[in-house]
Coordinates of C-alpha atoms and ligand atoms in Angstrom, one line a residue:
M1 CA 23.3 12.0 -16.4
A2 CA 26.4 13.9 -15.4
I3 CA 25.6 17.2 -13.8
T4 CA 28.5 19.3 -14.9
T5 CA 30.3 19.5 -18.3
N6 CA 32.9 21.6 -19.9
A7 CA 32.2 23.8 -23.0
E8 CA 30.9 21.6 -25.8
T9 CA 32.9 20.8 -28.9
P10 CA 31.1 21.3 -32.3
E11 CA 30.9 17.5 -32.5
Q12 CA 29.2 17.3 -29.2
L13 CA 26.7 20.0 -30.2
D14 CA 26.0 18.0 -33.4
E15 CA 25.4 14.9 -31.3
M16 CA 23.0 16.9 -29.2
F17 CA 21.0 18.0 -32.2
P18 CA 21.1 15.0 -34.6
K19 CA 19.1 14.6 -37.8
L20 CA 16.4 12.1 -38.3
D21 CA 16.6 10.2 -41.6
E22 CA 13.7 10.0 -44.0
A23 CA 12.6 6.6 -42.8
Q24 CA 12.5 7.8 -39.2
I25 CA 10.5 10.9 -40.1
A26 CA 8.1 8.7 -42.1
R27 CA 7.6 6.6 -38.9
L28 CA 7.0 9.7 -36.9
A29 CA 4.5 11.2 -39.4
A30 CA 1.8 8.7 -38.3
F31 CA 2.0 10.1 -34.7
G32 CA 2.2 13.8 -35.5
V33 CA 0.4 16.7 -37.2
E34 CA 2.0 18.9 -39.9
R35 CA 1.8 22.6 -39.5
R36 CA 3.3 25.8 -41.1
A37 CA 5.0 28.4 -39.0
Q38 CA 5.5 32.0 -40.1
P39 CA 8.8 33.8 -39.8
G40 CA 9.3 35.0 -36.2
E41 CA 6.4 32.9 -34.9
I42 CA 7.1 31.7 -31.3
L43 CA 6.4 28.0 -31.3
F44 CA 6.7 27.8 -27.5
D45 CA 8.1 30.1 -24.9
Q46 CA 10.1 29.7 -21.7
G47 CA 7.5 28.6 -19.2
D48 CA 5.1 26.9 -21.7
S49 CA 4.2 23.3 -21.1
Q50 CA 1.5 22.4 -23.6
H51 CA 3.5 21.9 -26.8
G52 CA 4.9 18.7 -28.3
V53 CA 8.1 18.0 -30.0
F54 CA 8.6 19.8 -33.3
V55 CA 10.5 18.1 -36.2
V56 CA 11.6 20.5 -38.9
L57 CA 10.5 19.3 -42.3
E58 CA 11.3 22.5 -44.3
G59 CA 12.8 25.8 -43.3
S60 CA 14.5 26.5 -39.9
I61 CA 13.7 27.3 -36.3
E62 CA 15.9 28.5 -33.4
V63 CA 16.1 27.6 -29.8
A64 CA 17.1 30.4 -27.4
N65 CA 17.8 31.1 -23.8
V66 CA 16.0 34.1 -22.3
A67 CA 17.8 35.7 -19.3
K68 CA 17.3 39.2 -17.9
G69 CA 15.0 39.9 -20.9
E70 CA 17.8 39.1 -23.4
E71 CA 17.7 36.2 -25.8
T72 CA 20.8 34.1 -26.7
V73 CA 20.3 31.6 -29.5
I74 CA 21.6 28.2 -28.5
R75 CA 21.1 26.5 -31.8
V76 CA 19.4 26.8 -35.2
L77 CA 17.6 23.7 -36.2
G78 CA 17.3 22.8 -39.9
P79 CA 15.4 20.0 -41.7
G80 CA 15.4 16.6 -40.0
T81 CA 16.3 18.0 -36.5
F82 CA 13.9 18.3 -33.6
T83 CA 13.1 20.1 -30.4
G84 CA 12.6 18.8 -26.9
E85 CA 14.4 17.8 -23.7
V86 CA 13.4 15.8 -20.6
N87 CA 10.6 18.2 -19.7
Q88 CA 8.8 16.8 -22.6
L89 CA 8.4 13.5 -20.7
S90 CA 7.1 15.0 -17.5
G91 CA 5.0 17.9 -18.9
R92 CA 7.1 20.4 -16.9
R93 CA 7.6 23.9 -18.3
S94 CA 10.0 24.6 -21.1
L95 CA 13.3 26.3 -20.1
V96 CA 13.9 27.8 -23.5
R97 CA 12.1 29.8 -26.2
C98 CA 11.7 28.4 -29.7
R99 CA 10.7 30.4 -32.8
A100 CA 10.6 30.0 -36.6
R101 CA 13.4 31.8 -38.4
E102 CA 11.6 31.6 -41.7
S103 CA 8.4 30.2 -43.2
S104 CA 8.8 26.5 -42.1
L105 CA 6.9 23.3 -42.3
L106 CA 6.9 21.3 -39.0
L107 CA 5.7 18.0 -37.7
E108 CA 4.4 18.4 -34.1
V109 CA 4.2 15.2 -32.0
D110 CA 2.4 15.7 -28.7
R111 CA 3.5 14.2 -25.4
A112 CA 1.1 11.2 -25.4
N113 CA 2.2 10.2 -28.9
L114 CA 5.9 10.9 -28.1
R115 CA 5.6 8.4 -25.2
R116 CA 3.9 5.9 -27.5
I117 CA 6.8 6.1 -30.0
M118 CA 9.4 5.9 -27.3
Q119 CA 7.9 2.7 -26.0
A120 CA 7.0 1.1 -29.4
D121 CA 10.1 2.1 -31.5
A122 CA 13.3 1.2 -29.8
V123 CA 15.5 3.1 -32.3
L124 CA 13.6 6.3 -32.1
G125 CA 13.0 5.9 -28.4
E126 CA 16.7 5.6 -27.7
K127 CA 17.5 8.5 -30.0
F128 CA 15.0 10.9 -28.3
L129 CA 15.9 9.9 -24.8
R130 CA 19.6 10.1 -25.3
V131 CA 19.3 13.6 -26.9
F132 CA 16.8 14.8 -24.2
V133 CA 19.2 13.8 -21.4
M134 CA 22.2 15.4 -23.2
R135 CA 20.3 18.6 -23.6
R136 CA 19.3 18.7 -19.9
V137 CA 22.9 18.2 -19.0
Y138 CA 23.8 21.1 -21.3
L139 CA 21.0 23.3 -19.7
I140 CA 22.3 22.6 -16.2
A141 CA 25.9 23.1 -17.1
H142 CA 25.1 26.5 -18.7
S143 CA 22.5 27.6 -16.1
V144 CA 20.0 28.0 -18.9
G145 CA 16.4 28.6 -17.8
D146 CA 14.2 30.4 -15.4
A147 CA 15.9 30.2 -12.0
V148 CA 18.4 32.5 -10.2
L149 CA 19.3 31.8 -6.6
I150 CA 20.9 34.6 -4.6
G151 CA 22.3 33.3 -1.4
S152 CA 25.2 33.0 1.0
S153 CA 27.5 30.0 1.7
H154 CA 26.8 30.7 5.4
S155 CA 23.1 30.2 5.1
S156 CA 21.5 26.8 5.7
D157 CA 18.4 27.8 3.6
T158 CA 20.7 28.6 0.7
L159 CA 22.2 25.2 0.9
R160 CA 18.7 23.7 1.2
L161 CA 17.5 25.5 -2.0
R162 CA 20.6 24.7 -3.9
A163 CA 20.3 21.0 -3.0
F164 CA 16.6 21.0 -3.9
L165 CA 17.2 22.5 -7.4
T166 CA 20.3 20.3 -8.0
R167 CA 18.6 17.1 -6.9
N168 CA 15.6 17.9 -9.1
S169 CA 18.1 18.5 -12.0
H170 CA 16.6 22.0 -12.4
P171 CA 19.1 24.4 -14.1
H172 CA 19.8 27.5 -12.1
T173 CA 22.3 30.4 -11.8
Y174 CA 23.8 30.8 -8.3
V175 CA 24.8 34.2 -7.1
D176 CA 26.7 34.3 -3.8
V177 CA 26.4 37.6 -1.9
E178 CA 29.8 36.9 -0.2
H179 CA 31.8 36.4 -3.4
D180 CA 30.0 37.7 -6.5
P181 CA 31.2 41.1 -7.5
D182 CA 28.1 41.9 -9.5
V183 CA 25.7 41.0 -6.8
Q184 CA 24.7 44.6 -5.9
T185 CA 23.3 45.2 -9.4
V186 CA 21.1 42.2 -9.1
L187 CA 19.9 43.1 -5.6
D188 CA 19.1 46.7 -6.7
H189 CA 17.3 45.6 -9.8
F190 CA 14.9 43.4 -7.9
A191 CA 14.8 45.6 -4.7
I192 CA 16.2 42.8 -2.6
R193 CA 17.7 43.5 0.9
V194 CA 20.6 41.4 2.1
E195 CA 18.4 40.3 5.0
D196 CA 16.0 38.7 2.5
I197 CA 18.7 36.2 1.4
P198 CA 18.2 33.5 0.1
V199 CA 16.1 34.8 -2.7
L200 CA 14.9 32.8 -5.6
I201 CA 14.1 34.6 -8.8
C202 CA 11.6 32.5 -10.7
R203 CA 10.7 32.8 -14.3
G204 CA 12.6 36.0 -14.8
D205 CA 10.8 38.4 -12.4
L206 CA 8.9 36.6 -9.6
V207 CA 11.0 37.1 -6.4
L208 CA 10.5 34.5 -3.7
R209 CA 12.1 35.4 -0.4
N210 CA 13.4 32.3 1.4
P211 CA 10.8 30.1 -0.2
T212 CA 10.0 26.6 1.0
N213 CA 10.9 23.7 -1.3
A214 CA 7.1 23.4 -2.1
E215 CA 6.9 27.1 -3.1
A216 CA 10.0 26.7 -5.3
A217 CA 8.4 23.5 -6.9
A218 CA 5.2 25.3 -7.5
C219 CA 6.9 28.3 -9.1
F220 CA 8.9 26.2 -11.5
G221 CA 5.9 23.9 -12.2
L222 CA 7.8 20.8 -11.1
N223 CA 4.5 19.0 -10.2
A224 CA 2.7 19.6 -13.4
G225 CA 0.4 16.8 -14.5
I226 CA -0.5 15.4 -11.1
D227 CA -4.2 14.6 -11.0
E228 CA -5.6 14.4 -7.4
A229 CA -9.0 13.3 -8.7
S230 CA -7.6 10.0 -10.2
V231 CA -7.5 6.7 -8.4
Y232 CA -4.0 5.5 -9.2
D233 CA -3.2 1.8 -9.6
L234 CA -0.2 2.3 -7.5
I235 CA 1.0 5.1 -5.2
V236 CA 4.7 5.0 -4.2
V237 CA 5.7 7.0 -1.2
G238 CA 9.3 8.1 -1.5
A239 CA 11.5 8.5 -4.5
G240 CA 14.8 7.0 -3.2
P241 CA 16.2 4.0 -5.0
S242 CA 13.5 1.6 -3.9
G243 CA 10.6 4.0 -4.8
L244 CA 12.1 4.9 -8.2
A245 CA 12.6 1.2 -9.0
A246 CA 8.9 0.5 -8.1
A247 CA 7.9 3.5 -10.3
V248 CA 10.0 2.2 -13.3
Y249 CA 8.7 -1.3 -13.1
G250 CA 5.1 -0.3 -12.3
A251 CA 4.9 2.2 -15.1
S252 CA 6.7 0.1 -17.6
E253 CA 4.2 -2.7 -16.9
G254 CA 1.3 -0.5 -17.7
L255 CA 0.2 0.6 -14.2
N256 CA -0.9 4.2 -13.6
V257 CA 1.7 5.2 -11.0
L258 CA 2.1 8.2 -8.8
V259 CA 5.2 8.8 -6.7
V260 CA 5.0 11.2 -3.8
E261 CA 8.3 12.6 -2.6
S262 CA 8.7 14.9 0.4
H263 CA 12.0 16.4 -0.9
A264 CA 13.6 15.5 -4.2
P265 CA 14.3 12.3 -6.1
G266 CA 17.3 10.2 -4.9
G267 CA 16.7 9.7 -1.2
Q268 CA 19.7 8.9 0.9
A269 CA 21.6 7.6 -2.1
G270 CA 21.2 11.0 -3.7
S271 CA 23.5 12.4 -1.0
S272 CA 26.2 9.7 -1.6
S273 CA 29.2 11.0 -3.5
R274 CA 30.1 7.7 -5.0
I275 CA 28.4 4.3 -4.9
E276 CA 30.9 1.7 -5.9
N277 CA 29.0 -1.5 -5.1
Y278 CA 26.0 -1.1 -7.4
L279 CA 26.0 -3.7 -10.2
G280 CA 27.0 -2.5 -13.6
F281 CA 29.0 0.6 -12.5
P282 CA 32.6 -0.6 -12.0
M283 CA 33.9 2.9 -11.8
G284 CA 31.2 3.9 -9.3
I285 CA 28.4 6.3 -9.8
S286 CA 27.3 9.3 -7.7
G287 CA 24.0 9.0 -6.0
Q288 CA 22.7 12.1 -7.8
E289 CA 23.6 10.7 -11.2
L290 CA 21.9 7.3 -10.4
A291 CA 18.8 9.1 -9.2
S292 CA 18.7 11.4 -12.2
R293 CA 18.9 8.4 -14.6
A294 CA 16.2 6.5 -12.7
F295 CA 14.0 9.6 -12.6
V296 CA 14.1 10.1 -16.4
Q297 CA 13.5 6.3 -16.8
A298 CA 10.4 6.5 -14.6
E299 CA 9.1 9.5 -16.5
K300 CA 9.8 7.8 -19.9
F301 CA 7.4 5.0 -18.9
G302 CA 4.8 7.6 -17.8
A303 CA 5.1 7.5 -14.0
H304 CA 3.9 10.8 -12.4
I305 CA 6.3 12.1 -9.8
A306 CA 5.3 14.8 -7.3
V307 CA 8.2 16.5 -5.4
A308 CA 8.2 18.6 -2.2
R309 CA 5.0 16.9 -1.2
A310 CA 5.1 14.6 1.9
A311 CA 2.7 11.9 2.9
R312 CA 1.2 12.9 6.2
A313 CA -1.2 10.0 6.9
L314 CA -2.3 6.7 5.4
K315 CA -6.0 5.9 5.8
C316 CA -5.8 2.1 6.2
V317 CA -9.5 1.3 6.1
N318 CA -10.4 -0.2 2.8
P319 CA -8.9 0.1 -0.7
P320 CA -8.6 2.4 -2.6
Y321 CA -6.3 3.7 0.1
T322 CA -6.1 7.5 0.7
I323 CA -2.8 9.2 1.4
E324 CA -3.1 12.6 3.0
L325 CA -0.4 15.1 2.0
D326 CA 1.2 17.8 4.1
D327 CA -0.2 20.6 1.9
G328 CA -3.8 19.6 2.6
G329 CA -4.2 17.6 -0.6
S330 CA -4.8 13.8 -0.8
V331 CA -4.3 11.1 -3.3
Q332 CA -5.9 7.6 -3.8
G333 CA -4.4 4.3 -4.8
R334 CA -5.6 0.8 -5.3
S335 CA -2.3 -0.4 -4.0
I336 CA 0.6 1.4 -2.1
I337 CA 4.3 0.9 -1.9
L338 CA 5.9 2.5 1.1
A339 CA 9.5 3.4 0.2
A340 CA 10.1 6.4 2.5
G341 CA 13.4 5.1 3.8
A342 CA 15.1 6.4 6.8
Q343 CA 16.5 9.6 8.2
Y344 CA 19.9 10.5 9.4
R345 CA 20.6 10.0 13.1
K346 CA 21.4 13.3 14.8
L347 CA 24.0 14.2 17.4
D348 CA 23.0 14.7 21.0
V349 CA 24.2 18.3 21.1
P350 CA 21.7 21.0 22.1
N351 CA 22.5 23.6 19.5
L352 CA 22.9 21.1 16.6
E353 CA 20.0 22.5 14.6
Q354 CA 21.4 26.0 14.5
F355 CA 24.4 24.7 12.5
E356 CA 22.6 22.3 10.2
G357 CA 23.4 23.4 6.7
A358 CA 25.7 26.1 8.2
G359 CA 28.7 23.9 8.9
V360 CA 26.9 20.6 9.8
Y361 CA 26.0 18.4 6.9
Y362 CA 24.4 14.9 6.4
G363 CA 25.5 14.4 2.8
A364 CA 28.8 14.7 1.0
T365 CA 28.1 15.8 -2.6
P366 CA 30.0 18.3 -4.8
V367 CA 27.9 21.1 -3.3
E368 CA 29.3 20.4 0.2
A369 CA 32.8 19.6 -1.2
Q370 CA 32.9 23.1 -2.8
L371 CA 31.9 24.7 0.6
C372 CA 34.8 23.2 2.5
G373 CA 37.5 23.3 -0.2
G374 CA 41.0 23.8 1.3
E375 CA 39.7 23.6 4.9
E376 CA 39.9 21.3 7.8
I377 CA 36.8 19.1 8.3
A378 CA 35.5 16.4 10.7
I379 CA 33.4 13.4 9.8
V380 CA 31.6 11.3 12.4
G381 CA 30.8 7.7 11.7
G382 CA 32.5 4.4 11.1
G383 CA 30.3 2.9 8.4
N384 CA 30.7 2.8 4.6
S385 CA 28.9 6.1 4.1
A386 CA 31.4 7.8 6.4
G387 CA 34.3 6.1 4.6
Q388 CA 33.1 7.2 1.2
A389 CA 32.6 10.8 2.4
A390 CA 36.1 10.8 3.9
M391 CA 37.6 9.6 0.6
F392 CA 35.5 12.0 -1.5
L393 CA 36.1 15.1 0.7
S394 CA 39.8 14.4 1.1
G395 CA 40.0 15.4 -2.6
S396 CA 39.0 19.0 -1.7
A397 CA 39.5 19.5 2.0
R398 CA 43.0 20.2 3.5
Q399 CA 42.6 17.8 6.4
V400 CA 39.9 15.2 7.2
H401 CA 39.3 14.0 10.8
L402 CA 37.3 10.7 10.9
L403 CA 35.9 10.3 14.4
V404 CA 34.6 7.0 15.7
R405 CA 33.4 6.1 19.2
G406 CA 34.9 2.7 19.1
P407 CA 38.4 1.3 18.6
G408 CA 38.4 1.6 14.8
L409 CA 36.7 0.7 11.5
A410 CA 37.2 -3.0 11.2
E411 CA 33.8 -3.9 12.6
T412 CA 31.8 -1.4 10.6
M413 CA 33.4 -0.5 7.3
S414 CA 34.2 -2.5 4.1
R415 CA 37.8 -3.6 3.8
Y416 CA 38.5 -1.8 0.5
L417 CA 37.5 1.5 2.1
I418 CA 39.6 1.0 5.2
A419 CA 42.6 0.3 3.0
R420 CA 42.0 3.5 1.0
I421 CA 41.6 5.6 4.1
E422 CA 44.7 4.2 5.6
S423 CA 46.7 5.1 2.5
C424 CA 45.2 8.6 2.2
P425 CA 47.7 11.2 3.7
N426 CA 45.2 13.8 4.6
I427 CA 42.7 11.6 6.5
T428 CA 43.3 11.1 10.2
L429 CA 41.3 8.4 12.0
T430 CA 40.5 9.4 15.6
P431 CA 39.1 6.4 17.6
W432 CA 37.3 6.5 21.0
T433 CA 36.0 10.0 20.2
E434 CA 32.7 11.8 20.2
I435 CA 31.5 15.4 19.7
E436 CA 31.0 17.2 23.0
S437 CA 29.9 20.6 21.7
L438 CA 29.6 22.9 18.7
E439 CA 30.4 26.6 18.8
G440 CA 30.0 29.5 16.3
N441 CA 28.1 32.6 15.5
G442 CA 25.6 31.8 12.7
H443 CA 28.1 29.3 11.1
L444 CA 30.0 26.5 12.8
E445 CA 33.5 27.8 13.9
R446 CA 34.8 25.3 16.5
I447 CA 34.1 21.7 17.5
R448 CA 35.0 20.2 20.9
F449 CA 36.1 16.5 20.6
R450 CA 35.8 14.3 23.8
N451 CA 37.8 11.1 24.3
V452 CA 35.3 8.6 25.7
K453 CA 38.0 6.5 27.4
T454 CA 39.9 9.3 29.2
G455 CA 37.2 11.9 29.4
T456 CA 39.6 14.6 28.2
S457 CA 38.4 17.1 25.6
E458 CA 40.0 19.3 22.9
L459 CA 38.8 22.3 21.0
H460 CA 39.4 22.4 17.3
E461 CA 39.0 25.3 14.9
I462 CA 36.9 23.2 12.4
E463 CA 34.1 24.8 10.5
H464 CA 32.6 21.8 8.7
L465 CA 31.2 18.7 10.3
F466 CA 29.7 15.7 8.4
L467 CA 27.4 13.4 10.4
M468 CA 27.3 9.9 8.9
T469 CA 26.0 7.9 11.8
G470 CA 23.1 5.9 10.5
A471 CA 19.4 6.4 10.2
N472 CA 15.9 6.0 11.8
P473 CA 12.9 4.9 9.7
N474 CA 10.5 7.5 8.3
T475 CA 7.4 5.8 9.9
A476 CA 6.1 8.3 12.4
W477 CA 3.5 9.6 9.9
L478 CA 1.9 6.1 9.6
N479 CA 0.5 6.7 13.1
G480 CA -0.2 3.1 14.2
C481 CA -1.8 2.1 10.9
L482 CA 0.7 -0.7 10.2
E483 CA 2.6 -3.3 12.3
L484 CA 6.1 -2.0 13.2
D485 CA 9.0 -3.7 14.9
A486 CA 10.6 -2.4 18.1
K487 CA 12.8 0.0 16.2
Q488 CA 9.8 1.3 14.3
F489 CA 10.7 -0.3 11.0
I490 CA 7.7 -1.8 9.0
K491 CA 7.2 -5.6 9.4
T492 CA 6.3 -7.5 6.2
G493 CA 5.6 -11.0 4.9
A494 CA 6.5 -13.9 7.1
D495 CA 7.5 -11.5 10.0
L496 CA 3.9 -10.4 10.5
G497 CA 2.1 -11.5 13.6
P498 CA -1.5 -12.2 14.3
E499 CA -2.5 -8.8 13.0
W500 CA -2.5 -10.1 9.4
P501 CA -6.2 -10.1 8.7
L502 CA -6.7 -12.4 5.7
L503 CA -6.9 -16.2 5.3
R504 CA -4.3 -16.2 2.5
D505 CA -0.7 -15.7 3.5
P506 CA 0.8 -12.2 3.1
H507 CA 2.9 -11.7 0.0
L508 CA 6.6 -11.1 0.4
L509 CA 7.1 -7.4 1.2
E510 CA 3.3 -7.0 2.1
T511 CA 2.6 -5.1 5.3
S512 CA -0.1 -5.9 7.9
V513 CA -2.6 -4.0 5.6
P514 CA -3.3 -6.1 2.4
G515 CA -2.2 -4.3 -0.7
V516 CA 0.2 -2.0 1.1
F517 CA 3.8 -3.0 0.7
A518 CA 7.1 -1.8 2.3
V519 CA 10.4 -1.8 0.5
G520 CA 14.0 -0.6 1.0
D521 CA 15.4 0.9 4.2
I522 CA 11.9 1.5 5.8
R523 CA 11.3 -2.3 6.0
A524 CA 12.3 -4.3 9.1
G525 CA 15.2 -6.5 8.2
S526 CA 16.2 -4.6 5.1
L527 CA 19.9 -4.6 4.0
K528 CA 20.4 -0.8 3.8
R529 CA 22.0 -1.0 0.4
V530 CA 21.1 0.6 -2.9
A531 CA 20.9 -2.7 -4.8
A532 CA 18.7 -4.3 -2.2
A533 CA 16.4 -1.3 -2.2
V534 CA 16.1 -1.4 -6.0
G535 CA 15.5 -5.1 -5.9
E536 CA 12.7 -4.8 -3.4
G537 CA 11.0 -1.9 -5.2
S538 CA 11.0 -4.0 -8.4
M539 CA 9.8 -7.2 -6.8
A540 CA 6.9 -5.5 -5.0
V541 CA 5.4 -4.6 -8.3
Q542 CA 4.9 -8.3 -9.1
F543 CA 2.7 -8.6 -6.0
V544 CA 0.9 -5.4 -6.8
H545 CA -0.2 -7.0 -10.1
K546 CA -1.6 -9.9 -8.0
I547 CA -3.5 -7.5 -5.7
L548 CA -5.0 -5.6 -8.6
A549 CA -6.0 -8.8 -10.4
S550 CA -7.8 -10.2 -7.3
Ligands
FAD1 C1 25.9 9.1 2.4 C2 25.4 7.7 2.1 C3 26.1 6.9 1.3 C4 25.6 5.6 1.0 N1 26.4 4.8 0.1 C5 25.9 3.6 -0.2 C6 26.7 2.8 -1.1 O1 27.8 3.1 -1.5 N2 26.2 1.6 -1.5 C7 25.0 1.1 -1.0 O2 24.6 0.0 -1.4 N3 24.2 1.9 -0.2 C8 24.7 3.1 0.3 N4 24.0 3.9 1.1 C9 22.7 3.3 1.6 C10 21.6 3.6 0.6 O3 21.7 4.9 0.1 C11 20.2 3.2 1.1 O4 20.2 1.9 1.5 C12 19.1 3.5 0.0 O5 19.1 4.8 -0.4 C13 17.8 3.1 0.6 O6 16.8 3.4 -0.4 P1 15.3 3.7 -0.1 O7 14.6 4.0 -1.3 O8 14.8 2.5 0.7 O9 15.3 4.9 1.0 P2 15.8 6.4 0.9 O10 17.0 6.4 0.0 O11 16.0 6.8 2.3 O12 14.7 7.2 0.2 C14 13.5 7.5 0.8 C15 12.8 8.7 0.2 O13 11.5 8.9 0.8 C16 11.3 10.2 1.0 N5 10.3 10.4 2.1 C17 10.5 10.2 3.4 N6 9.3 10.4 4.1 C18 8.4 10.7 3.2 C19 7.0 11.1 3.3 N7 6.4 11.1 4.5 N8 6.4 11.4 2.1 C20 7.0 11.3 0.9 N9 8.3 11.0 0.8 C21 9.0 10.7 1.9 C22 12.6 10.8 1.4 O14 12.7 12.2 1.1 C23 13.5 10.0 0.4 O15 13.7 10.6 -0.8 C24 24.4 5.2 1.5 C25 23.6 6.0 2.3 C26 24.1 7.3 2.6 C27 23.3 8.2 3.5

């Protein structure tokens, strides 16, 4: 799912709103209910979530965007065409309004039946999914929907909220107080003071001042359909590549799966500008795009995905296992896959936090690239993620300084990337260098580099610093419940010591608590690659089946 697109041609619009043929409508009829709609009747409104997909049998209906109280018709749908986009899979709220233009005969297929058709009928399933994804791309590209973010490019919370909405593929309009000429009208209309920035206007009129990600998720209904009273077959903690793979395989094989994600789908890979070594994508794929595709795939098979909800504790006593969440809730699962990955390593500079998101970044996506367009930037790190970031950002930044503490890149970076960096005129490799201090007022303004060999330091007028120096595992919340290695990664399978409690051998990827698995970067000995994480997430589901059957 690409996130941006240019204006659509009439052919592309036709492709987005295709007609079903008579045979396809006949197959759908068994799963739906016919109903008449009166002229002007609203079939579902922006914010509604209970409706199904409507297929027009006779007459016509229109799909419209509603913004600032005004309606703009996106498309009129005639006989054979149908409503719906990816929200239809998750049960999240509709981003558009749909009404009958004239007396019309419709076939409504509810969500449960839609999922049945998508799994049982390959042709219809592919048709719906393809169209739903295209429509979501359209909604994002045209900022259609119920979210307006007013912020500043100098504010770390603005960056946080933009990243959260973008990584959840939630369409939104961004208004920058620094650059948008019409901003005062919007501020006056909603009685917002500049000190309140960032402000999220949710569903047209609800004004959230600097909301947390969880508040934003609640307002847009991103966690609709999560049932805390259920005991799930499988709970996956983390929606990075390994967790999403576990969700896709688990749900597609009939398990009732819940994924709990503290931020947004994608994990570390979601912050990667271009992954070039993932099988099947010879031209590379952005982490965001890979995550969006995996997210839709997991939802297509019926996995439930909760975002902005972090696991805070795992009760390891007996199955079903309870996971306590940071908002006070808890969920239960007969088996658990821990896929919480790792967190970026930080710089040992006292005022680092003050510049995080305000000049200091841990990911290099189009959002960050836009912020530092035409400017001088520094990247710290000698691994592949630093190399990719350097190549990607060299396309928009004026000058890129790549700083490494050692003599060069040969030991730590793939050869193809080193070759590209060497031939890129606006990337300068600076070896034997570390960051001594950061300076600025609100936003990063200057960085002091220190040569670790000579001890000399230099001040540079650089306002954007990217830290790509590796990661520590997200295991602190497990609080001694599982066996970890010296670096706090989770031990699994044959690596487990005498703490393994059963007579049978542990399964591959099984932790010291039977029925609890660890996959991807959080696991001791993992490869720290997207493909490896996806492979482990998929494999673990095979062992979950064995646990559930025992
Ligand atoms: C910038 C960058 C570029 C990269 N490029 C490549 C590349 O080109 N090729 C390659 O193969 N690899 C690349 N990698 C490495 C790759 O991204 C990781 O190996 C992969 O993402 C690991 O997947 P994972 O699912 O195990 O963990 P993660 O991707 O770390 O995902 C873990 C998820 O768990 C969530 N989480 C954490 N704690 C909790 C909690 N308590 N409760 C709920 N959720 C939680 C996190 O928010 C996160 O979404 C790159 C990494 C980075 C940072």
